[in-house]
PDB file of C-alpha atoms in Angstrom:
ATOM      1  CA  UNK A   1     -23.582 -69.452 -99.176  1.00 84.00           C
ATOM      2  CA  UNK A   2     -22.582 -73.017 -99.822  1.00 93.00           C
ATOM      3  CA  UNK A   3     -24.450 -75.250 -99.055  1.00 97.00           C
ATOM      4  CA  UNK A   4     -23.027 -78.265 -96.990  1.00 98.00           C
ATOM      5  CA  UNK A   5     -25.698 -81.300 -95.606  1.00 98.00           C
ATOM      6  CA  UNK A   6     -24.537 -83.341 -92.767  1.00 98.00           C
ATOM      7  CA  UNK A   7     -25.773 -86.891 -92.573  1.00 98.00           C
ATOM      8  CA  UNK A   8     -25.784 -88.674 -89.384  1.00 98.00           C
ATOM      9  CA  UNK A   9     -26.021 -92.462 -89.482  1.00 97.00           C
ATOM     10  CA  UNK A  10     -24.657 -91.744 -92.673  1.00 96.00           C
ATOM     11  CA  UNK A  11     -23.714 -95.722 -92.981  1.00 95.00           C
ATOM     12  CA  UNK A  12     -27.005 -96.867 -92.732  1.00 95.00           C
ATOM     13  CA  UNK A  13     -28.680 -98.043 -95.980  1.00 96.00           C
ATOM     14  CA  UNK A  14     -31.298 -94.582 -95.804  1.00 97.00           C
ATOM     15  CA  UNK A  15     -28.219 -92.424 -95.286  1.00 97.00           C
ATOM     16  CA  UNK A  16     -26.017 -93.840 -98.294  1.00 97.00           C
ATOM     17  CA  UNK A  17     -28.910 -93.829-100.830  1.00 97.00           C
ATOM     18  CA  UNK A  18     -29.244 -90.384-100.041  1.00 98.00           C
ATOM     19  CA  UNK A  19     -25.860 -89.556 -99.753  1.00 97.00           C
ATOM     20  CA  UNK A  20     -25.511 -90.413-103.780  1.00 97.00           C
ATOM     21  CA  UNK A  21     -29.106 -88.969-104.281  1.00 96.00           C
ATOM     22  CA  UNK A  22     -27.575 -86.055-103.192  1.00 95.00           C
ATOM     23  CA  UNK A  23     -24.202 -85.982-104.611  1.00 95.00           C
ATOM     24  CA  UNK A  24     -24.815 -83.366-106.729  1.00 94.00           C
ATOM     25  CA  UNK A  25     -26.640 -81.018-104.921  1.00 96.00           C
ATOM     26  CA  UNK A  26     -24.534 -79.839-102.131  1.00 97.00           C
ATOM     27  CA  UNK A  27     -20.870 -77.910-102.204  1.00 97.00           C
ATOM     28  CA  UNK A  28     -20.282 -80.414 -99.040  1.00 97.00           C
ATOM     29  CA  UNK A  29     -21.657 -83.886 -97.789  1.00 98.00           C
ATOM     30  CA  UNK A  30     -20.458 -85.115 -94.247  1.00 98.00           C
ATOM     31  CA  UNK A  31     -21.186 -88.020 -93.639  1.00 98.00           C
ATOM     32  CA  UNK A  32     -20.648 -89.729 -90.222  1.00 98.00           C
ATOM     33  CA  UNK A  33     -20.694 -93.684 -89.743  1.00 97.00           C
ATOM     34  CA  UNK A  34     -20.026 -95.818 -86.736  1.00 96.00           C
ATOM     35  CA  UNK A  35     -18.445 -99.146 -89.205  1.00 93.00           C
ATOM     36  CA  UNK A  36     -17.167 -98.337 -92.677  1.00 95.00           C
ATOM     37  CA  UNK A  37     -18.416-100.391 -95.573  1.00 95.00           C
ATOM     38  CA  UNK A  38     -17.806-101.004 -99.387  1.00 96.00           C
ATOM     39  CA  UNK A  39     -20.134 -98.994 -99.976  1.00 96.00           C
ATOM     40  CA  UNK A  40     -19.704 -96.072 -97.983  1.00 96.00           C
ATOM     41  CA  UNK A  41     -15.966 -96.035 -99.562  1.00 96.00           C
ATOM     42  CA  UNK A  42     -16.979 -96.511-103.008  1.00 96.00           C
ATOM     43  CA  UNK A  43     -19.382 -93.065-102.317  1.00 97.00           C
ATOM     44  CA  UNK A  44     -16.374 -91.587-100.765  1.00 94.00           C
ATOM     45  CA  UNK A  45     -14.178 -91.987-103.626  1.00 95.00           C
ATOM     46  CA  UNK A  46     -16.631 -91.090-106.503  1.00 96.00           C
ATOM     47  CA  UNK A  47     -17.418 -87.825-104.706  1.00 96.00           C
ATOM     48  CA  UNK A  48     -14.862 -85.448-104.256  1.00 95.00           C
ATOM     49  CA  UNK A  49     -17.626 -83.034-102.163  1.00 97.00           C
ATOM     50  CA  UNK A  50     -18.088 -86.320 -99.950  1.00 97.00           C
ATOM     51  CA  UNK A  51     -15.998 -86.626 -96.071  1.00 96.00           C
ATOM     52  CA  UNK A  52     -16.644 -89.546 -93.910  1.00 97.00           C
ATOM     53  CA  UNK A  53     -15.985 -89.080 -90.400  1.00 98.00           C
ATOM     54  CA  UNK A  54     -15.763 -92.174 -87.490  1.00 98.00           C
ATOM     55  CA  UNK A  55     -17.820 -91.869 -84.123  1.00 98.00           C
ATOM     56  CA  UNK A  56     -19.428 -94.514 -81.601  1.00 98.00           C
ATOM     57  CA  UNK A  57     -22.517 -92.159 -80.974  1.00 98.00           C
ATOM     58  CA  UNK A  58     -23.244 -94.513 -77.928  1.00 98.00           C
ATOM     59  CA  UNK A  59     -19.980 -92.667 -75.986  1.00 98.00           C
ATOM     60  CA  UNK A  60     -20.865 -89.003 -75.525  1.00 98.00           C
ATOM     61  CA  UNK A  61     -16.816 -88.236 -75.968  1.00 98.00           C
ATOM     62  CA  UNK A  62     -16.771 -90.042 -79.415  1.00 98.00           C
ATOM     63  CA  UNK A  63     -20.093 -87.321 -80.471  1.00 98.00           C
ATOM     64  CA  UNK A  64     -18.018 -84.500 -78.907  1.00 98.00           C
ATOM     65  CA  UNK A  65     -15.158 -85.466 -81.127  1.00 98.00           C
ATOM     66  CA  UNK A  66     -17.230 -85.555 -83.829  1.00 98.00           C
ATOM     67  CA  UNK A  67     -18.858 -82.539 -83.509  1.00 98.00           C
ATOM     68  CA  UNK A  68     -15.180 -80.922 -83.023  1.00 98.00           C
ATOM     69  CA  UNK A  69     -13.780 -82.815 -86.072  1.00 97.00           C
ATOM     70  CA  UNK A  70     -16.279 -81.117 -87.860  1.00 97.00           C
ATOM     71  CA  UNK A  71     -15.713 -77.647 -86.319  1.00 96.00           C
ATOM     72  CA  UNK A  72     -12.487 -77.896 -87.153  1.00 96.00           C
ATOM     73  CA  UNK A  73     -12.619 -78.033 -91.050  1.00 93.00           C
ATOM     74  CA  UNK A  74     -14.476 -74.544 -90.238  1.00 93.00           C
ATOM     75  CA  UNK A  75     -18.321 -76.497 -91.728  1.00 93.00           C
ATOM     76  CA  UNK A  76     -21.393 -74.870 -91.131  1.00 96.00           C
ATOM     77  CA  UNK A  77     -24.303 -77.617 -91.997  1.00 98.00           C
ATOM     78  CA  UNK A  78     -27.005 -75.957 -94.002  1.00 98.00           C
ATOM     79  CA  UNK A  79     -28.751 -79.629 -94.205  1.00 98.00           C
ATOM     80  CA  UNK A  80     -28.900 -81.864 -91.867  1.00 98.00           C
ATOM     81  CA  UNK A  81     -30.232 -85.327 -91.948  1.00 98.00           C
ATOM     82  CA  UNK A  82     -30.403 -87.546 -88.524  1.00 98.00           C
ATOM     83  CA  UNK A  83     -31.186 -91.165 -88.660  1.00 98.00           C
ATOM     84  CA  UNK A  84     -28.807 -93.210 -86.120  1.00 97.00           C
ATOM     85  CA  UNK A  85     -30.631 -96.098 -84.539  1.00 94.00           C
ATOM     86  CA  UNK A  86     -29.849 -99.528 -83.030  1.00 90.00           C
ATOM     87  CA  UNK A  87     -30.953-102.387 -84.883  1.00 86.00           C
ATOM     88  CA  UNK A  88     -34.666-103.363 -84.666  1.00 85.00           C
ATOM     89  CA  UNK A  89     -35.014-106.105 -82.479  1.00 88.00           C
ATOM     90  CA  UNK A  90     -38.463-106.907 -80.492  1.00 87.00           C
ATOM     91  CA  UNK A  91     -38.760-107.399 -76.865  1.00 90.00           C
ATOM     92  CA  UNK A  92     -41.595-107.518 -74.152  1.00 94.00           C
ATOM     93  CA  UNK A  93     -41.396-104.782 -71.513  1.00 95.00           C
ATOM     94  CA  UNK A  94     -40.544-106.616 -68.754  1.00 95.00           C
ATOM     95  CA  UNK A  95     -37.519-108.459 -70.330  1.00 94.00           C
ATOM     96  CA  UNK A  96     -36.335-104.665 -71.889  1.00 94.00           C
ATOM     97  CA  UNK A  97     -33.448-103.725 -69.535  1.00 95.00           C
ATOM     98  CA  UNK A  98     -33.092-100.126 -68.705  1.00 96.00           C
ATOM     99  CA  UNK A  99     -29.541-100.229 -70.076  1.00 96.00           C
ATOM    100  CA  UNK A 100     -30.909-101.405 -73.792  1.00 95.00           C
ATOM    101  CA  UNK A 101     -33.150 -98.186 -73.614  1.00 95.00           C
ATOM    102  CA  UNK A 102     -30.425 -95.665 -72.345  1.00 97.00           C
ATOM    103  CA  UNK A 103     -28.157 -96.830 -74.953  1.00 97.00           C
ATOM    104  CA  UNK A 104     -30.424 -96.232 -77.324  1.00 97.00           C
ATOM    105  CA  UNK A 105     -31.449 -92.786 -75.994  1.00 97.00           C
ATOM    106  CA  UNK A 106     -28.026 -91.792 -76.282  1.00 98.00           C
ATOM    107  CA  UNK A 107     -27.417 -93.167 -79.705  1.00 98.00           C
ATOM    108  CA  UNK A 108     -30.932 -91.632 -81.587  1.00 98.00           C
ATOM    109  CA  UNK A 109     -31.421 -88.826 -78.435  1.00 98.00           C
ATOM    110  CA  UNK A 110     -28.461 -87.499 -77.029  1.00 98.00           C
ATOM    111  CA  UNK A 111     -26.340 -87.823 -80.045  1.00 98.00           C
ATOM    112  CA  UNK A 112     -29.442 -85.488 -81.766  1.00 98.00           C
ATOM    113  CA  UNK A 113     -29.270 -82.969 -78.980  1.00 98.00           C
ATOM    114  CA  UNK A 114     -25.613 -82.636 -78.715  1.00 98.00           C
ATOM    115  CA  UNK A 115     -25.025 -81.768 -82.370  1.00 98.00           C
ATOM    116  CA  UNK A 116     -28.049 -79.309 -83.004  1.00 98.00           C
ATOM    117  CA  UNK A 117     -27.114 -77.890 -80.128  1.00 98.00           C
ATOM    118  CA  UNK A 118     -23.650 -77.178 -81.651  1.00 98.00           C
ATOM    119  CA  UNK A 119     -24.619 -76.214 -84.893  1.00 98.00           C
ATOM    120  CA  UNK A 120     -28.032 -74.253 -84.534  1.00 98.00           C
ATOM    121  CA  UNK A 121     -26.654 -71.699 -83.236  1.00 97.00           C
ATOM    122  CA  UNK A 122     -24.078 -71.222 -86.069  1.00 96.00           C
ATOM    123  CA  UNK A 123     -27.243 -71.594 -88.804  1.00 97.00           C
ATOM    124  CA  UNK A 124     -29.059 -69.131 -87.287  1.00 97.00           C
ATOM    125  CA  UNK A 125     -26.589 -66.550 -87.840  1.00 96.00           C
ATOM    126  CA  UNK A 126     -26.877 -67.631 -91.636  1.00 95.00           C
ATOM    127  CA  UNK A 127     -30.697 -67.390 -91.578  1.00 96.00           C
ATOM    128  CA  UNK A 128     -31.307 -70.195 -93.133  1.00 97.00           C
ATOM    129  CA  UNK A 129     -31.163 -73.870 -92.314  1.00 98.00           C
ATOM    130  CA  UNK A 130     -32.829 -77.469 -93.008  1.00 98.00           C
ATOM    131  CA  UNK A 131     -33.259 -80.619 -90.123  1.00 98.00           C
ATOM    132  CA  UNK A 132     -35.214 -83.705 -91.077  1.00 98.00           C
ATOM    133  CA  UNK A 133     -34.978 -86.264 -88.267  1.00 98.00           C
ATOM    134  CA  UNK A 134     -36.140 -90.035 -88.865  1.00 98.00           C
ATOM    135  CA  UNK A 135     -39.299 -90.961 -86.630  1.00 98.00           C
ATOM    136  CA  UNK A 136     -41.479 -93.928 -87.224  1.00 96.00           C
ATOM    137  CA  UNK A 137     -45.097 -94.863 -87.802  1.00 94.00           C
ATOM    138  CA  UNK A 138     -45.008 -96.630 -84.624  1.00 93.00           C
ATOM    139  CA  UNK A 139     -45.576 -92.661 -83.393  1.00 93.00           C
ATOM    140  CA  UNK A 140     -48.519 -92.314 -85.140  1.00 93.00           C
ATOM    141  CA  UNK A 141     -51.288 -93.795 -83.283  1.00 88.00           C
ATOM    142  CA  UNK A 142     -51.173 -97.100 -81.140  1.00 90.00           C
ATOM    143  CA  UNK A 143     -47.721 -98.654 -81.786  1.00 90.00           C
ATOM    144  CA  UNK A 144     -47.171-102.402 -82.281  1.00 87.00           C
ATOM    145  CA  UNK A 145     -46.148-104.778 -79.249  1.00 90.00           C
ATOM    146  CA  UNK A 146     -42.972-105.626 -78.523  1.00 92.00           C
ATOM    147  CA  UNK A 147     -41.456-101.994 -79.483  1.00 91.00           C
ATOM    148  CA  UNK A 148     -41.117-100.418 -76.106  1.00 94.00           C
ATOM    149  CA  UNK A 149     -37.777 -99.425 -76.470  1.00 95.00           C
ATOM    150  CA  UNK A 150     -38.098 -98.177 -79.905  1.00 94.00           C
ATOM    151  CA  UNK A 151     -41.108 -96.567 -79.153  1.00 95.00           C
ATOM    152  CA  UNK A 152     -39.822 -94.439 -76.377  1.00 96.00           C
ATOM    153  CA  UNK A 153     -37.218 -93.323 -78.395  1.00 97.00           C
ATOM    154  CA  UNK A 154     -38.742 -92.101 -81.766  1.00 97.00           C
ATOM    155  CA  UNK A 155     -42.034 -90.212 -79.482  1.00 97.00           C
ATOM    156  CA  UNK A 156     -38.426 -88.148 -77.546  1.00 98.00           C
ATOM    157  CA  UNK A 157     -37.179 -87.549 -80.715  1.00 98.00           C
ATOM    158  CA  UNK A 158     -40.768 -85.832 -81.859  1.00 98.00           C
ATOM    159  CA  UNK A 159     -40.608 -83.783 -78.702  1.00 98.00           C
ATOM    160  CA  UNK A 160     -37.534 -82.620 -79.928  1.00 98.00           C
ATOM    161  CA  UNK A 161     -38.661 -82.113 -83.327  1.00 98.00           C
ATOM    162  CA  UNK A 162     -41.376 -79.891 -82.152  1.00 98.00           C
ATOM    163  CA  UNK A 163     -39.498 -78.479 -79.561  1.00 98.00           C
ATOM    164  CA  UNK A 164     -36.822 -76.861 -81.356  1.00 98.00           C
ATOM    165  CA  UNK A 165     -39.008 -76.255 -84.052  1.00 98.00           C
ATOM    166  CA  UNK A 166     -40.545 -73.400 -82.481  1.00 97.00           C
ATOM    167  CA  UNK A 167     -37.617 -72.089 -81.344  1.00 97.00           C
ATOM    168  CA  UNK A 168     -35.637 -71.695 -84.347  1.00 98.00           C
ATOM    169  CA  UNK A 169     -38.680 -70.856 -86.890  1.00 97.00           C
ATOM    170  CA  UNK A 170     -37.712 -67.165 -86.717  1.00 96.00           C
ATOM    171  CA  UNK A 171     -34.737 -67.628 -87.268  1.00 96.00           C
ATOM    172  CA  UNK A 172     -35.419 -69.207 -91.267  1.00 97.00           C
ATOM    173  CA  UNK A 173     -34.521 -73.152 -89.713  1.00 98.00           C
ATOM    174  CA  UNK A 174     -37.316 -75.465 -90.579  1.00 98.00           C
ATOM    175  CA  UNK A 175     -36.705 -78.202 -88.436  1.00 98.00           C
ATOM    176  CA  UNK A 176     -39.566 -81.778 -89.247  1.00 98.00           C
ATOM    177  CA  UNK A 177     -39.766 -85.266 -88.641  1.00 98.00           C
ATOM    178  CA  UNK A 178     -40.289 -88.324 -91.010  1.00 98.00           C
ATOM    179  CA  UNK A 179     -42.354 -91.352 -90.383  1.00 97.00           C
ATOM    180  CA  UNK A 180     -42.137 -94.291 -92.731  1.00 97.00           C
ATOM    181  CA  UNK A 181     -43.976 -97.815 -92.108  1.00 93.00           C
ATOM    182  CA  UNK A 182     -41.484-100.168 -92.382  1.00 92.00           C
ATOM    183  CA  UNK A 183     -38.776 -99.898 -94.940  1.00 94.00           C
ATOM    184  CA  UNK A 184     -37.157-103.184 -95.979  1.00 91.00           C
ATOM    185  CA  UNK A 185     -33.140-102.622 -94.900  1.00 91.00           C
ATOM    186  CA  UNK A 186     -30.812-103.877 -92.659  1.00 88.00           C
ATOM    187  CA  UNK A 187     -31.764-102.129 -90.037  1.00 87.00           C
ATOM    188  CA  UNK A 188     -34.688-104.873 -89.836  1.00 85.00           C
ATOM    189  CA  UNK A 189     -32.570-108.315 -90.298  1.00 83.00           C
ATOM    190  CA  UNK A 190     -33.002-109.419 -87.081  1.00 83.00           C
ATOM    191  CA  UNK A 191     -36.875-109.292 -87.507  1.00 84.00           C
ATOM    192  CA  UNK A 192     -38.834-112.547 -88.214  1.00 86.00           C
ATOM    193  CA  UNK A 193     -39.965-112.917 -91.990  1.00 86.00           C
ATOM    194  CA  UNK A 194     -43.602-113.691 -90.100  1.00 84.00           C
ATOM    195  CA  UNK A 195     -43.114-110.494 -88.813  1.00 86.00           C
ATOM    196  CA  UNK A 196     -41.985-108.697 -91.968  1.00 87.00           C
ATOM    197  CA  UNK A 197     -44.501-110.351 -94.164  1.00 89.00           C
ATOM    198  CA  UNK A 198     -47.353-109.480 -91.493  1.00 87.00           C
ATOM    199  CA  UNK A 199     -46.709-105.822 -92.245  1.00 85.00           C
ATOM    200  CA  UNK A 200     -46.728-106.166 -95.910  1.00 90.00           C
ATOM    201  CA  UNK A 201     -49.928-107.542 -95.567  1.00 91.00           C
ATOM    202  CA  UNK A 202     -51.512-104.564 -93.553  1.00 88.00           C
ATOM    203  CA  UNK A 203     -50.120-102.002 -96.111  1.00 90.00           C
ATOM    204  CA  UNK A 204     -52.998-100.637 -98.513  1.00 93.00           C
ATOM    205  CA  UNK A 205     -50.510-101.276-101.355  1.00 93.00           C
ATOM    206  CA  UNK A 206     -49.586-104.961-100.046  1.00 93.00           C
ATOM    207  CA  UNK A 207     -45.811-104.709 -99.867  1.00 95.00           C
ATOM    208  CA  UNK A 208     -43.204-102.812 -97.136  1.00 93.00           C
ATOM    209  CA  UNK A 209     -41.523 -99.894 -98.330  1.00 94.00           C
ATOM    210  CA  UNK A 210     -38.549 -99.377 -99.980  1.00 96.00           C
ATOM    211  CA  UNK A 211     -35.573 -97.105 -99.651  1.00 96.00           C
ATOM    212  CA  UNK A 212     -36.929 -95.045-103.100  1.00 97.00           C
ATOM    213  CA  UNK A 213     -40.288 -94.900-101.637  1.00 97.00           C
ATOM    214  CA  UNK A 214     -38.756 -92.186 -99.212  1.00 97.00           C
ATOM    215  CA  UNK A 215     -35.983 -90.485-100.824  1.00 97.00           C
ATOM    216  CA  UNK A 216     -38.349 -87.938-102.652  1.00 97.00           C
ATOM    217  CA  UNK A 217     -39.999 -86.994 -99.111  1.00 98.00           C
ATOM    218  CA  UNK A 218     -36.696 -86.169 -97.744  1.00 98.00           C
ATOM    219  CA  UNK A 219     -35.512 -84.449-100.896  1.00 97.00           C
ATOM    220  CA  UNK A 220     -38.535 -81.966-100.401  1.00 98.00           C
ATOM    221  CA  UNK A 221     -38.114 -81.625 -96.826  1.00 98.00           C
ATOM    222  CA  UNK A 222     -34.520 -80.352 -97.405  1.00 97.00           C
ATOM    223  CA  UNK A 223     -35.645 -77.852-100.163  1.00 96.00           C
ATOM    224  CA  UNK A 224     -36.881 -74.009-100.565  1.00 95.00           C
ATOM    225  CA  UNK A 225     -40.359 -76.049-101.295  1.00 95.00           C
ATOM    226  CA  UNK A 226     -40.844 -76.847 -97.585  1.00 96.00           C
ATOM    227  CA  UNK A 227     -39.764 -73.217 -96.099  1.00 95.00           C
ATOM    228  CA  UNK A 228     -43.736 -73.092 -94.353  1.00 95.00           C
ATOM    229  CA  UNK A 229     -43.525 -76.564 -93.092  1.00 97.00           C
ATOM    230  CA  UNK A 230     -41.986 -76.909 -89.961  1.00 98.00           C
ATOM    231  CA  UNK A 231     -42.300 -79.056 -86.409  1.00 98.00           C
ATOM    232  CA  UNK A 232     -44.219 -81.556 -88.477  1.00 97.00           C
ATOM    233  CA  UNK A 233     -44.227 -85.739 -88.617  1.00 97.00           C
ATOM    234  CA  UNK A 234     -44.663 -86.511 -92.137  1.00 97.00           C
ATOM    235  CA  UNK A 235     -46.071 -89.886 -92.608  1.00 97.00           C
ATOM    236  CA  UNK A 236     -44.649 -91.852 -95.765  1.00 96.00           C
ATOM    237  CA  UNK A 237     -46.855 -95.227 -95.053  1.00 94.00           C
ATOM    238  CA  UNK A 238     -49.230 -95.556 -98.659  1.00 91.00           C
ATOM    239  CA  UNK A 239     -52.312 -94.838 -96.442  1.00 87.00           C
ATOM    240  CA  UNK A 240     -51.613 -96.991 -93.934  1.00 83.00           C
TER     241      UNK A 240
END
């Protein structure tokens, strides 16, 4: 069986570092991005096994399409790897409008649903199959202020994580979450460098993480190695 990982969010900084951490291990890598960039095209053209598809993942009919693109090159994902999220930005409660956190449901949530509902099915048939799904620390314990939104998100997303979990153990799908402390990418530019050096500071090893910091975690999520390790939230947070 070939083996073919599907990366959504695939243009964030997380999904391209493991995109070319990857290369070489899959027959197949999808990888779906809402704005191309360099380099997300230079990966495309030094990998012949890599396809890039386009979808807005806030607009259910853009994930439809993409789920049907996909279906239509006749791809069953063995491996895949969701991590589509709106840019960090803190807010207090009361000034979070219910249309920030419904976006954002439908971008990290919906978009989730929608395209494990497609393909589970499909990987059960094969028997075998491999989900990892980025959470956050915020999850784990009492979350920072100013994170509603982002907060309510990622603890859905577990629910999901566990939920389908359960479901799909029997049929060989190992299906876990991944929660780092905060990574240092573009996903947090719009945070203040108080703010970002503030967390360093609270880390047992005195410094945020990096991409590498994670990329091993993943790797063993999406191997043989974590076959008995399912419905989980792995922490990657050095202690924290």
């Amino acid at each position: 069986m070939d083996k073919n990982l599907l990366i959504i969010g695939g243009s964030s900084d997380i999904g391209m570092a493991v995109a070319e951490d990857q290369a070489c291990s899959y027959d197949r890598i999808i990888i779906h991005y809402h704005h191309m960039n360099d380099r997300l095209s230079d990966i495309m053209k030094r990998y012949k096994n890599v396809n890039c598809i386009q979808a807005n993942l806030a607009s259910e009919n853009s994930t439809v399409e993409l789920i049907n693109q996909i279906n239509e090159q006749g791809i069953v994902p063995t491996h895949i790897l969701h991590l589509p999220a709106s840019k960090y930005e803190a807010r207090k409660f009361h000034k979070t409008k219910w249309a920030v956190i419904e976006e954002e449901l439908h971008i990290s949530l919906r978009s989730a649903a929608m395209i494990l509902g497609s393909f589970l099915p499909k990987m059960s048939r094969n028997g075998y199959g491999k989900i990892v799904i980025m959470l956050s620390m915020v999850i784990n314990g009492m979350p920072p202020k100013h994170n509603a939104d982002y907060v309510i998100v990622k603890e859905a997303l577990y629910g999901l994580v566990k939920a389908i979990a359960v479901e799909y153990a029997e049929k060989g799908i190992s299906i876990n979450g991944i929660s780092p402390a905060l990574i240092e990418t573009k996903f947090i530019e719009n945070m203040h460098d108080y703010m970002i050096g503030e967390n360093a500071k609270l880390s047992p090893v005195g410094r945020n993480l990096i991409i590498a910091d994670i990329i091993p975690t993943i790797r063993f999520l999406m191997s043989e190695g974590s076959d008995c390790i399912n419905g989980q939230n792995i922490s990657v947070t050095c202690g924290r």
